[in-house]
Tab-separated table of C-alpha atoms and ligand atoms in Angstrom:
chain	number	residue	atom	x	y	z
A	1	MET	CA	-3.066	-45.201	-14.211
A	2	HIS	CA	-0.325	-44.345	-12.114
A	3	LYS	CA	-1.034	-45.184	-8.638
A	4	LEU	CA	0.035	-43.514	-5.653
A	5	ALA	CA	2.567	-46.124	-4.002
A	6	THR	CA	0.494	-44.685	-0.749
A	7	GLU	CA	-2.927	-46.380	-2.551
A	8	THR	CA	-1.263	-50.123	-2.467
A	9	VAL	CA	-1.137	-50.061	1.333
A	10	ASP	CA	-4.246	-50.954	3.670
A	11	TRP	CA	-3.249	-48.330	6.697
A	12	ALA	CA	-6.795	-48.668	9.141
A	13	ALA	CA	-5.292	-52.104	8.969
A	14	ILE	CA	-1.654	-51.511	9.324
A	15	ARG	CA	-2.962	-50.209	12.722
A	16	GLU	CA	-4.464	-52.896	14.286
A	17	ASP	CA	-1.030	-54.231	14.464
A	18	PHE	CA	-0.762	-51.517	17.226
A	19	PRO	CA	-1.882	-52.873	20.410
A	20	ILE	CA	-0.743	-49.641	22.163
A	21	LEU	CA	-2.966	-47.754	19.597
A	22	ARG	CA	-5.940	-48.973	21.414
A	23	GLU	CA	-5.603	-47.563	24.128
A	24	ARG	CA	-7.045	-44.635	25.959
A	25	ALA	CA	-5.746	-40.949	28.191
A	26	HIS	CA	-8.015	-38.740	30.191
A	27	GLY	CA	-10.669	-40.978	28.889
A	28	HIS	CA	-10.118	-39.786	25.383
A	29	PRO	CA	-8.698	-42.510	22.729
A	30	LEU	CA	-4.834	-41.637	22.406
A	31	ILE	CA	-3.659	-40.072	19.343
A	32	TYR	CA	0.447	-40.541	19.495
A	33	PHE	CA	1.689	-37.809	17.602
A	34	ASP	CA	5.162	-38.163	19.246
A	35	SER	CA	6.444	-40.682	17.162
A	36	ALA	CA	9.838	-38.647	16.071
A	37	ALA	CA	10.614	-39.230	20.377
A	38	THR	CA	10.150	-42.609	19.764
A	39	SER	CA	7.656	-44.841	17.284
A	40	GLN	CA	5.018	-47.283	18.781
A	41	LYS	CA	5.540	-51.196	18.055
A	42	PRO	CA	3.939	-53.237	16.167
A	43	ARG	CA	3.565	-56.535	17.774
A	44	VAL	CA	5.419	-58.660	15.308
A	45	VAL	CA	8.251	-56.758	17.282
A	46	ILE	CA	6.922	-57.479	20.180
A	47	GLU	CA	7.093	-61.688	19.548
A	48	ALA	CA	10.533	-61.448	18.107
A	49	LEU	CA	11.767	-60.050	21.292
A	50	ARG	CA	8.899	-63.120	23.721
A	51	ASN	CA	10.427	-65.363	21.133
A	52	PHE	CA	13.603	-64.895	21.641
A	53	TYR	CA	13.958	-65.179	25.575
A	54	GLU	CA	12.061	-67.903	25.419
A	55	HIS	CA	13.531	-70.173	23.318
A	56	ASP	CA	17.061	-69.033	21.968
A	57	ASN	CA	18.265	-66.717	24.801
A	58	ALA	CA	22.119	-67.755	24.976
A	59	ASN	CA	25.166	-65.072	25.138
A	60	VAL	CA	25.823	-64.419	21.476
A	61	HIS	CA	29.758	-65.108	20.343
A	62	ARG	CA	30.687	-67.545	23.346
A	63	GLY	CA	29.411	-71.093	24.463
A	64	LEU	CA	29.744	-73.767	21.620
A	65	HIS	CA	25.702	-75.146	22.890
A	66	THR	CA	23.408	-74.693	20.812
A	67	LEU	CA	21.132	-72.364	21.905
A	68	SER	CA	24.584	-69.674	21.799
A	69	SER	CA	24.800	-70.907	17.880
A	70	ARG	CA	21.396	-69.900	17.658
A	71	ALA	CA	21.424	-66.164	19.229
A	72	THR	CA	25.086	-65.900	17.653
A	73	GLU	CA	23.425	-67.015	13.997
A	74	ALA	CA	20.090	-64.632	15.149
A	75	TYR	CA	22.328	-61.771	15.989
A	76	GLU	CA	24.800	-61.991	13.229
A	77	LYS	CA	21.766	-62.249	10.599
A	78	ALA	CA	20.560	-59.298	12.303
A	79	ARG	CA	23.924	-56.958	11.221
A	80	GLN	CA	23.017	-57.825	7.802
A	81	ARG	CA	19.381	-56.825	7.832
A	82	VAL	CA	20.106	-54.488	8.860
A	83	ALA	CA	23.265	-53.423	6.210
A	84	ASP	CA	20.948	-54.823	3.582
A	85	TYR	CA	17.934	-51.949	4.755
A	86	ILE	CA	20.667	-49.045	3.792
A	87	GLY	CA	22.238	-50.320	1.146
A	88	ALA	CA	25.974	-51.288	3.003
A	89	ALA	CA	28.402	-53.124	1.178
A	90	ASN	CA	29.515	-55.862	4.081
A	91	ALA	CA	27.541	-56.561	7.273
A	92	ASN	CA	30.870	-55.875	8.963
A	93	GLU	CA	29.775	-52.103	8.157
A	94	ILE	CA	27.227	-52.381	11.004
A	95	ILE	CA	28.311	-51.812	14.015
A	96	PHE	CA	24.924	-52.234	16.819
A	97	THR	CA	25.045	-49.897	19.098
A	98	ARG	CA	22.417	-48.366	22.119
A	99	GLY	CA	20.978	-45.872	19.235
A	100	THR	CA	21.898	-42.524	17.664
A	101	THR	CA	23.701	-41.324	20.350
A	102	GLU	CA	26.263	-44.073	21.180
A	103	SER	CA	26.501	-44.060	17.414
A	104	ILE	CA	27.920	-40.844	16.900
A	105	ASN	CA	29.691	-40.023	20.385
A	106	LEU	CA	31.431	-43.863	19.034
A	107	VAL	CA	32.783	-42.033	16.242
A	108	ALA	CA	33.918	-39.389	17.728
A	109	GLN	CA	36.129	-41.092	20.273
A	110	ALA	CA	37.193	-43.877	17.791
A	111	TRP	CA	37.420	-42.152	14.823
A	112	GLY	CA	37.704	-38.256	16.407
A	113	GLY	CA	40.368	-39.158	19.189
A	114	LYS	CA	42.633	-40.887	16.431
A	115	PHE	CA	42.355	-38.340	13.516
A	116	ILE	CA	41.667	-34.949	14.383
A	117	ARG	CA	44.232	-32.890	15.551
A	118	GLU	CA	44.492	-29.159	16.613
A	119	GLY	CA	43.304	-26.450	14.598
A	120	ASP	CA	41.179	-29.095	12.494
A	121	VAL	CA	37.652	-27.921	11.806
A	122	ILE	CA	34.626	-30.235	12.312
A	123	LEU	CA	31.464	-28.971	10.113
A	124	LEU	CA	27.985	-28.848	11.535
A	125	THR	CA	24.944	-27.326	11.501
A	126	VAL	CA	22.365	-25.086	13.749
A	127	MET	CA	19.760	-27.235	13.383
A	128	GLU	CA	22.024	-30.404	14.735
A	129	HIS	CA	20.401	-32.271	17.337
A	130	HIS	CA	22.493	-31.965	20.908
A	131	SER	CA	23.676	-35.561	20.203
A	132	ASN	CA	25.707	-34.441	16.206
A	133	LEU	CA	26.663	-31.305	19.013
A	134	VAL	CA	27.988	-32.094	22.227
A	135	PRO	CA	30.112	-34.926	21.565
A	136	TRP	CA	31.952	-32.265	19.147
A	137	GLN	CA	32.645	-30.246	21.474
A	138	LEU	CA	34.519	-32.452	23.960
A	139	LEU	CA	35.922	-33.989	21.126
A	140	ALA	CA	36.950	-29.868	20.307
A	141	GLU	CA	37.918	-29.312	24.120
A	142	ARG	CA	40.234	-32.700	24.300
A	143	THR	CA	42.277	-32.116	21.134
A	144	GLY	CA	41.736	-28.062	19.854
A	145	ALA	CA	39.450	-27.969	17.057
A	146	ARG	CA	37.438	-25.787	16.585
A	147	LEU	CA	33.857	-25.768	15.537
A	148	ARG	CA	32.039	-24.324	12.199
A	149	PHE	CA	28.347	-23.850	11.593
A	150	VAL	CA	26.044	-23.623	8.533
A	151	PRO	CA	23.286	-21.689	9.286
A	152	VAL	CA	19.060	-21.957	8.600
A	153	ARG	CA	17.506	-20.210	6.876
A	154	ASP	CA	14.282	-18.086	8.066
A	155	ASP	CA	11.615	-20.627	6.328
A	156	GLY	CA	14.293	-23.562	7.984
A	157	THR	CA	16.465	-24.371	5.207
A	158	LEU	CA	20.168	-24.345	5.096
A	159	GLU	CA	21.454	-21.539	4.168
A	160	LEU	CA	23.961	-23.043	1.534
A	161	ASP	CA	25.689	-20.305	-0.417
A	162	GLU	CA	27.372	-19.675	2.854
A	163	LEU	CA	28.886	-23.235	1.924
A	164	PRO	CA	31.894	-22.325	-0.381
A	165	SER	CA	33.212	-20.314	2.840
A	166	LEU	CA	32.763	-22.947	5.069
A	167	LEU	CA	33.236	-25.999	3.565
A	168	THR	CA	37.171	-25.270	3.180
A	169	PRO	CA	40.395	-27.941	3.064
A	170	ASP	CA	40.779	-27.553	6.988
A	171	VAL	CA	37.300	-29.503	7.309
A	172	LYS	CA	37.856	-32.826	8.511
A	173	LEU	CA	33.866	-33.893	9.233
A	174	PHE	CA	30.964	-32.670	7.810
A	175	ALA	CA	28.251	-34.468	9.973
A	176	LEU	CA	24.697	-32.608	9.886
A	177	THR	CA	20.917	-34.640	9.997
A	178	HIS	CA	18.982	-35.336	7.398
A	179	ILE	CA	15.889	-34.999	8.208
A	180	SER	CA	15.235	-32.054	11.274
A	181	ASN	CA	13.717	-33.254	14.732
A	182	SER	CA	12.182	-29.790	15.156
A	183	LEU	CA	11.219	-28.192	11.660
A	184	GLY	CA	10.821	-31.725	9.800
A	185	THR	CA	13.997	-29.955	7.107
A	186	ILE	CA	14.836	-32.856	4.843
A	187	ASN	CA	18.511	-31.713	3.943
A	188	PRO	CA	20.131	-32.406	0.664
A	189	VAL	CA	22.849	-34.986	2.461
A	190	ALA	CA	23.400	-36.756	-1.086
A	191	GLU	CA	24.690	-33.676	-2.699
A	192	LEU	CA	26.793	-32.413	0.093
A	193	CYS	CA	28.845	-35.461	0.835
A	194	GLU	CA	29.581	-34.861	-2.388
A	195	LYS	CA	30.847	-31.005	-1.936
A	196	ALA	CA	32.288	-32.101	1.088
A	197	HIS	CA	34.898	-35.071	-0.298
A	198	ALA	CA	35.548	-32.597	-2.838
A	199	VAL	CA	37.400	-30.874	0.385
A	200	GLY	CA	38.954	-34.087	1.509
A	201	ALA	CA	36.311	-33.854	4.879
A	202	LEU	CA	34.556	-37.090	5.796
A	203	THR	CA	30.983	-37.078	6.332
A	204	LEU	CA	28.344	-38.470	8.908
A	205	VAL	CA	24.794	-38.238	8.909
A	206	ASP	CA	22.443	-38.459	11.617
A	207	SER	CA	19.799	-40.571	9.963
A	208	ALA	CA	17.490	-40.267	13.341
A	209	GLN	CA	14.776	-39.198	11.987
A	210	SER	CA	14.911	-40.552	8.369
A	211	ALA	CA	16.143	-44.239	8.731
A	212	GLY	CA	12.326	-44.928	9.782
A	213	HIS	CA	10.554	-42.637	7.302
A	214	MET	CA	12.698	-43.071	3.897
A	215	PRO	CA	14.958	-45.432	1.465
A	216	ILE	CA	17.822	-44.947	2.301
A	217	ASP	CA	20.823	-46.165	0.752
A	218	VAL	CA	24.714	-45.198	1.915
A	219	ARG	CA	25.513	-45.785	-1.407
A	220	GLU	CA	23.214	-43.411	-3.080
A	221	LEU	CA	23.575	-40.698	-0.555
A	222	GLY	CA	28.132	-41.170	-0.532
A	223	CYS	CA	28.403	-41.163	2.974
A	224	ASP	CA	31.342	-42.220	5.653
A	225	PHE	CA	29.677	-42.784	8.634
A	226	LEU	CA	25.231	-43.429	9.362
A	227	ALA	CA	24.042	-43.443	12.912
A	228	PHE	CA	20.034	-44.013	14.095
A	229	SER	CA	18.205	-45.373	16.363
A	230	GLY	CA	16.086	-48.844	16.733
A	231	HIS	CA	13.364	-47.259	18.772
A	232	LYS	CA	12.300	-44.223	16.108
A	233	MET	CA	11.944	-46.979	13.941
A	234	CYS	CA	9.864	-49.080	15.233
A	235	GLY	CA	12.032	-51.389	16.976
A	236	PRO	CA	12.919	-52.134	20.584
A	237	THR	CA	14.597	-49.484	22.543
A	238	GLY	CA	18.534	-49.397	23.906
A	239	ILE	CA	19.404	-51.126	19.872
A	240	GLY	CA	20.474	-48.730	16.781
A	241	ALA	CA	23.439	-49.107	14.346
A	242	LEU	CA	26.608	-47.487	13.594
A	243	TYR	CA	27.061	-47.214	10.108
A	244	GLY	CA	31.497	-46.409	8.166
A	245	ARG	CA	32.769	-47.737	5.372
A	246	ALA	CA	34.954	-50.970	6.277
A	247	ALA	CA	38.412	-49.350	5.182
A	248	ILE	CA	37.723	-46.296	7.471
A	249	LEU	CA	35.895	-48.667	10.410
A	250	ASP	CA	39.477	-50.365	10.235
A	251	SER	CA	41.805	-47.696	11.005
A	252	MET	CA	39.808	-46.770	13.997
A	253	SER	CA	40.873	-47.596	16.900
A	254	PRO	CA	38.831	-49.327	19.250
A	255	TRP	CA	36.220	-46.631	22.396
A	256	HIS	CA	35.167	-49.138	24.940
A	257	GLY	CA	37.480	-52.582	25.922
A	258	GLY	CA	36.238	-55.765	27.289
A	259	GLY	CA	35.044	-58.705	26.031
A	260	GLU	CA	34.391	-59.737	22.419
A	261	MET	CA	35.990	-57.644	21.148
A	262	ILE	CA	39.580	-58.465	21.514
A	263	VAL	CA	42.275	-61.297	19.518
A	264	SER	CA	44.299	-61.648	22.500
A	265	VAL	CA	44.815	-60.614	25.558
A	266	ALA	CA	47.890	-60.645	28.325
A	267	LEU	CA	48.284	-58.556	31.502
A	268	GLU	CA	50.073	-55.500	29.574
A	269	LYS	CA	48.482	-55.231	25.751
A	270	SER	CA	45.884	-56.772	23.919
A	271	THR	CA	45.229	-56.911	19.745
A	272	PHE	CA	41.797	-56.305	18.475
A	273	LYS	CA	39.087	-58.026	16.363
A	274	LYS	CA	38.474	-56.023	13.504
A	275	ALA	CA	35.410	-54.018	12.910
A	276	PRO	CA	32.260	-54.320	13.734
A	277	HIS	CA	33.427	-56.604	16.704
A	278	ARG	CA	35.734	-54.026	17.621
A	279	PHE	CA	33.139	-51.504	18.825
A	280	GLU	CA	31.137	-53.799	20.552
A	281	ALA	CA	32.718	-54.563	23.772
A	282	GLY	CA	30.605	-56.802	26.289
A	283	THR	CA	27.594	-58.071	25.796
A	284	PRO	CA	25.255	-56.946	23.087
A	285	ASN	CA	21.253	-55.709	23.333
A	286	ILE	CA	21.389	-59.286	21.760
A	287	ALA	CA	17.251	-59.414	21.579
A	288	GLY	CA	17.679	-55.786	20.674
A	289	ALA	CA	19.063	-56.056	17.537
A	290	ILE	CA	16.383	-59.108	16.891
A	291	GLY	CA	13.785	-57.142	17.786
A	292	LEU	CA	15.044	-54.316	14.947
A	293	ALA	CA	15.443	-56.828	12.920
A	294	ALA	CA	11.911	-58.051	12.773
A	295	ALA	CA	11.094	-54.349	12.727
A	296	ILE	CA	12.817	-53.718	9.302
A	297	ASP	CA	11.057	-56.886	7.991
A	298	TYR	CA	7.733	-55.283	9.071
A	299	ILE	CA	8.496	-51.627	7.491
A	300	GLU	CA	9.372	-53.250	4.020
A	301	GLY	CA	6.432	-55.213	4.178
A	302	ILE	CA	4.745	-51.832	4.001
A	303	GLY	CA	7.681	-50.294	1.694
A	304	ARG	CA	9.749	-47.024	2.623
A	305	PRO	CA	8.529	-45.136	-0.379
A	306	ALA	CA	4.380	-45.217	0.800
A	307	ILE	CA	5.241	-44.635	4.751
A	308	PHE	CA	7.255	-41.723	3.131
A	309	GLU	CA	4.220	-40.242	0.803
A	310	HIS	CA	2.046	-41.320	3.965
A	311	ASP	CA	4.101	-39.551	6.415
A	312	SER	CA	4.654	-36.143	4.223
A	313	GLN	CA	0.771	-36.208	3.137
A	314	LEU	CA	-0.161	-36.138	6.909
A	315	ALA	CA	2.641	-33.445	7.828
A	316	ARG	CA	1.713	-31.081	5.046
A	317	TYR	CA	-1.883	-31.343	5.929
A	318	ALA	CA	-1.072	-30.594	9.639
A	319	ALA	CA	1.644	-28.753	8.602
A	320	GLU	CA	-1.687	-26.011	6.684
A	321	ARG	CA	-4.951	-26.824	9.266
A	322	LEU	CA	-2.369	-24.986	11.926
A	323	THR	CA	-2.491	-21.805	9.890
A	324	GLU	CA	-6.155	-21.359	10.116
A	325	LEU	CA	-5.479	-20.836	14.022
A	326	PRO	CA	-5.004	-16.689	14.494
A	327	GLY	CA	-1.707	-16.192	16.948
A	328	THR	CA	0.180	-19.930	15.259
A	329	ARG	CA	3.452	-20.302	14.278
A	330	VAL	CA	4.762	-22.798	12.469
A	331	PHE	CA	8.556	-23.784	11.479
A	332	GLY	CA	9.236	-25.514	9.047
A	333	PRO	CA	9.803	-25.615	5.340
A	334	ASN	CA	5.655	-25.566	2.931
A	335	GLU	CA	6.393	-27.754	0.014
A	336	GLU	CA	8.956	-30.675	1.201
A	337	ARG	CA	8.933	-31.838	5.301
A	338	GLY	CA	9.572	-34.768	7.077
A	339	ALA	CA	7.032	-36.640	9.337
A	340	LEU	CA	6.403	-33.894	12.060
A	341	VAL	CA	5.694	-30.093	12.499
A	342	GLY	CA	6.953	-27.927	14.930
A	343	PHE	CA	4.572	-24.920	16.305
A	344	VAL	CA	3.843	-21.726	18.576
A	345	MET	CA	0.822	-20.738	19.632
A	346	ASP	CA	1.278	-16.847	21.109
A	347	ALA	CA	-2.322	-17.818	23.464
A	348	ALA	CA	0.227	-20.635	25.219
A	349	HIS	CA	3.751	-21.781	26.033
A	350	PRO	CA	4.191	-24.808	24.729
A	351	HIS	CA	4.339	-26.629	27.655
A	352	ASP	CA	1.006	-25.566	28.380
A	353	LEU	CA	-0.057	-26.521	25.364
A	354	THR	CA	1.166	-30.190	25.188
A	355	THR	CA	0.076	-31.010	28.755
A	356	PHE	CA	-3.695	-29.342	27.555
A	357	ALA	CA	-4.150	-31.254	24.039
A	358	ASP	CA	-2.970	-34.948	27.129
A	359	GLN	CA	-6.459	-34.079	28.569
A	360	TYR	CA	-7.848	-34.685	25.456
A	361	GLY	CA	-5.380	-38.308	24.892
A	362	LEU	CA	-3.433	-36.244	22.643
A	363	ALA	CA	0.058	-36.760	22.773
A	364	MET	CA	2.543	-34.543	21.723
A	365	ARG	CA	6.181	-32.914	22.728
A	366	GLY	CA	6.826	-29.761	23.820
A	367	GLY	CA	9.575	-27.919	24.839
A	368	HIS	CA	13.181	-27.273	22.725
A	369	HIS	CA	13.643	-31.226	21.349
A	370	CYS	CA	17.331	-31.156	22.209
A	371	ASN	CA	17.697	-27.796	19.979
A	372	GLN	CA	18.278	-25.451	21.841
A	373	PRO	CA	20.464	-22.863	19.625
A	374	LEU	CA	18.498	-24.000	16.827
A	375	MET	CA	15.461	-22.779	18.967
A	376	ARG	CA	17.417	-19.652	19.736
A	377	ARG	CA	18.595	-19.015	16.649
A	378	PHE	CA	14.577	-18.898	15.914
A	379	GLY	CA	13.761	-16.144	18.676
A	380	VAL	CA	11.597	-19.166	20.673
A	381	SER	CA	12.547	-21.409	23.981
A	382	GLY	CA	10.958	-24.192	22.292
A	383	THR	CA	7.883	-25.038	20.273
A	384	THR	CA	5.280	-27.578	20.606
A	385	ARG	CA	5.500	-30.906	17.815
A	386	ALA	CA	3.458	-33.355	16.278
A	387	SER	CA	5.371	-36.370	14.894
A	388	PHE	CA	3.221	-38.587	12.871
A	389	TYR	CA	4.214	-42.320	11.350
A	390	PHE	CA	2.218	-44.612	9.155
A	391	TYR	CA	-0.285	-45.298	11.694
A	392	ASN	CA	-1.951	-41.913	11.913
A	393	THR	CA	-4.688	-40.542	9.772
A	394	MET	CA	-5.922	-37.413	8.813
A	395	GLU	CA	-8.757	-37.861	11.042
A	396	GLU	CA	-6.584	-38.096	13.495
A	397	ILE	CA	-5.259	-34.832	12.514
A	398	ASP	CA	-8.767	-32.778	12.101
A	399	ARG	CA	-8.870	-34.471	15.807
A	400	MET	CA	-5.939	-31.903	16.641
A	401	ILE	CA	-6.518	-28.962	15.154
A	402	GLU	CA	-10.219	-29.097	17.250
A	403	ILE	CA	-8.384	-29.634	20.657
A	404	LEU	CA	-6.114	-27.063	19.712
A	405	HIS	CA	-8.847	-23.813	18.610
A	406	ARG	CA	-10.426	-25.340	22.819
A	407	ALA	CA	-6.876	-24.287	23.886
A	408	LEU	CA	-7.325	-21.376	22.374
A	409	ARG	CA	-10.508	-20.333	23.408
A	410	PHE	CA	-9.433	-21.849	27.235
A	411	PHE	CA	-6.018	-20.009	27.426
A	412	SER	CA	-7.555	-16.348	26.145
B	1	LIG	N1	19.211	-36.823	16.547
B	1	LIG	C1	18.094	-36.989	15.672
B	1	LIG	C2	17.717	-35.675	14.499
B	1	LIG	C3	16.957	-37.228	16.665
B	1	LIG	O1	16.563	-36.964	16.549
B	1	LIG	C4	17.061	-37.586	18.504
B	1	LIG	C5	16.287	-37.904	18.585
B	1	LIG	C6	18.514	-38.529	17.668
B	1	LIG	C7	20.041	-37.803	17.198
B	1	LIG	C8	19.182	-39.019	19.330
B	1	LIG	O2	18.820	-39.962	19.432
B	1	LIG	P1	18.816	-41.232	20.216
B	1	LIG	O3	17.882	-42.001	20.027
B	1	LIG	O4	19.933	-41.273	19.959
B	1	LIG	O5	18.215	-41.028	21.928
B	1	LIG	N2	15.202	-37.045	19.104
B	1	LIG	C9	14.364	-37.012	19.471
B	1	LIG	C10	13.038	-36.103	19.807
B	1	LIG	O6	13.341	-35.651	18.636
B	1	LIG	N3	12.497	-35.694	20.668
B	1	LIG	O7	13.442	-37.419	21.720
B	1	LIG	C11	13.836	-37.656	21.312
């Protein structure tokens, strides 16, 4: 019989790879349900950072000494690792950034600044994280471009019936999230990229919530840009990547000026390297890139299909159990959802509920989750969000439900 991918993995053993999961909070065992904000780190990633600083630390692309060669080799190997992980044709299509936010700002400035004119349209959705909204607002202010938005249905999916009137030939870029960080909606990005290309628009996929949770192949998705953060997928903070199709990257102007990105510099004028180095001015986050490569090795060791199955089982189970709590509204689609569930309880404000839960060792996030327009769309100021990763268990969700029952009694 066909085995589910999840059944081939020893999830209990995997928990042991995460030293922080043994922490306690307010005297209770930690239940970490905030991985959508940042994931925890396995020992191999922590060791990779330590190993780099203890044995190889030097600046990259500069020195001709042994350590500098080692650091450069490890840094460029990490770039190749990222390229392979997301199915990019070439490592030169990977730019290291601080994370999703910086990746999107890079595109808005270096691509948008060069190619966007007054009257052009950037198409977004109402469910975008502020980091895939504010950079486009700034670009629109500078250039006179217009922003347009795909609405969100009550069930948390995109209102795609309206797409034909929104995705018109004046759209130059369609930028959207793969998985909503508040609703858990998984958007049909491959289909949407194809539709965008049909009207001549480029596409950017915000993969912050998907890169560590499911198989990603940029050529299958057919996107022109893809942005993600290392820290949400077992990697260190301060490192992430932007994938861009080679021809597009090479057509873009630099955004940050400085060392490492030039071919030659005269007092009045400089010439620039090709991508990716054109977009990596200054000393990069070398250790971060190496840590990210270690995180990728670790995730690939488990297998993304198994991780995806495991995490969506948790999210579906949590969404189902939450409905047994009176006066509780659960957001997002029922059938298929990413590794999280957002909800509100009549009994308590999300901040109060989240603070209450923390007293029992349960770490969730309460607030607008950098999704203010989306919260407004659903008529709430914020939600409480439980977000999961492969180190979480069904038992932890049962415990969450117990704690929420207790909260109901406390607040009412
Ligand atoms: N896009 C999405 C869909 C996100 O969920 C986040 C972070 C970002 C972009 C920005 O990523 P960063 O690494 O550059 O900060 N989301 C969240 C969250 O949901 N809670 O904390 C951060």
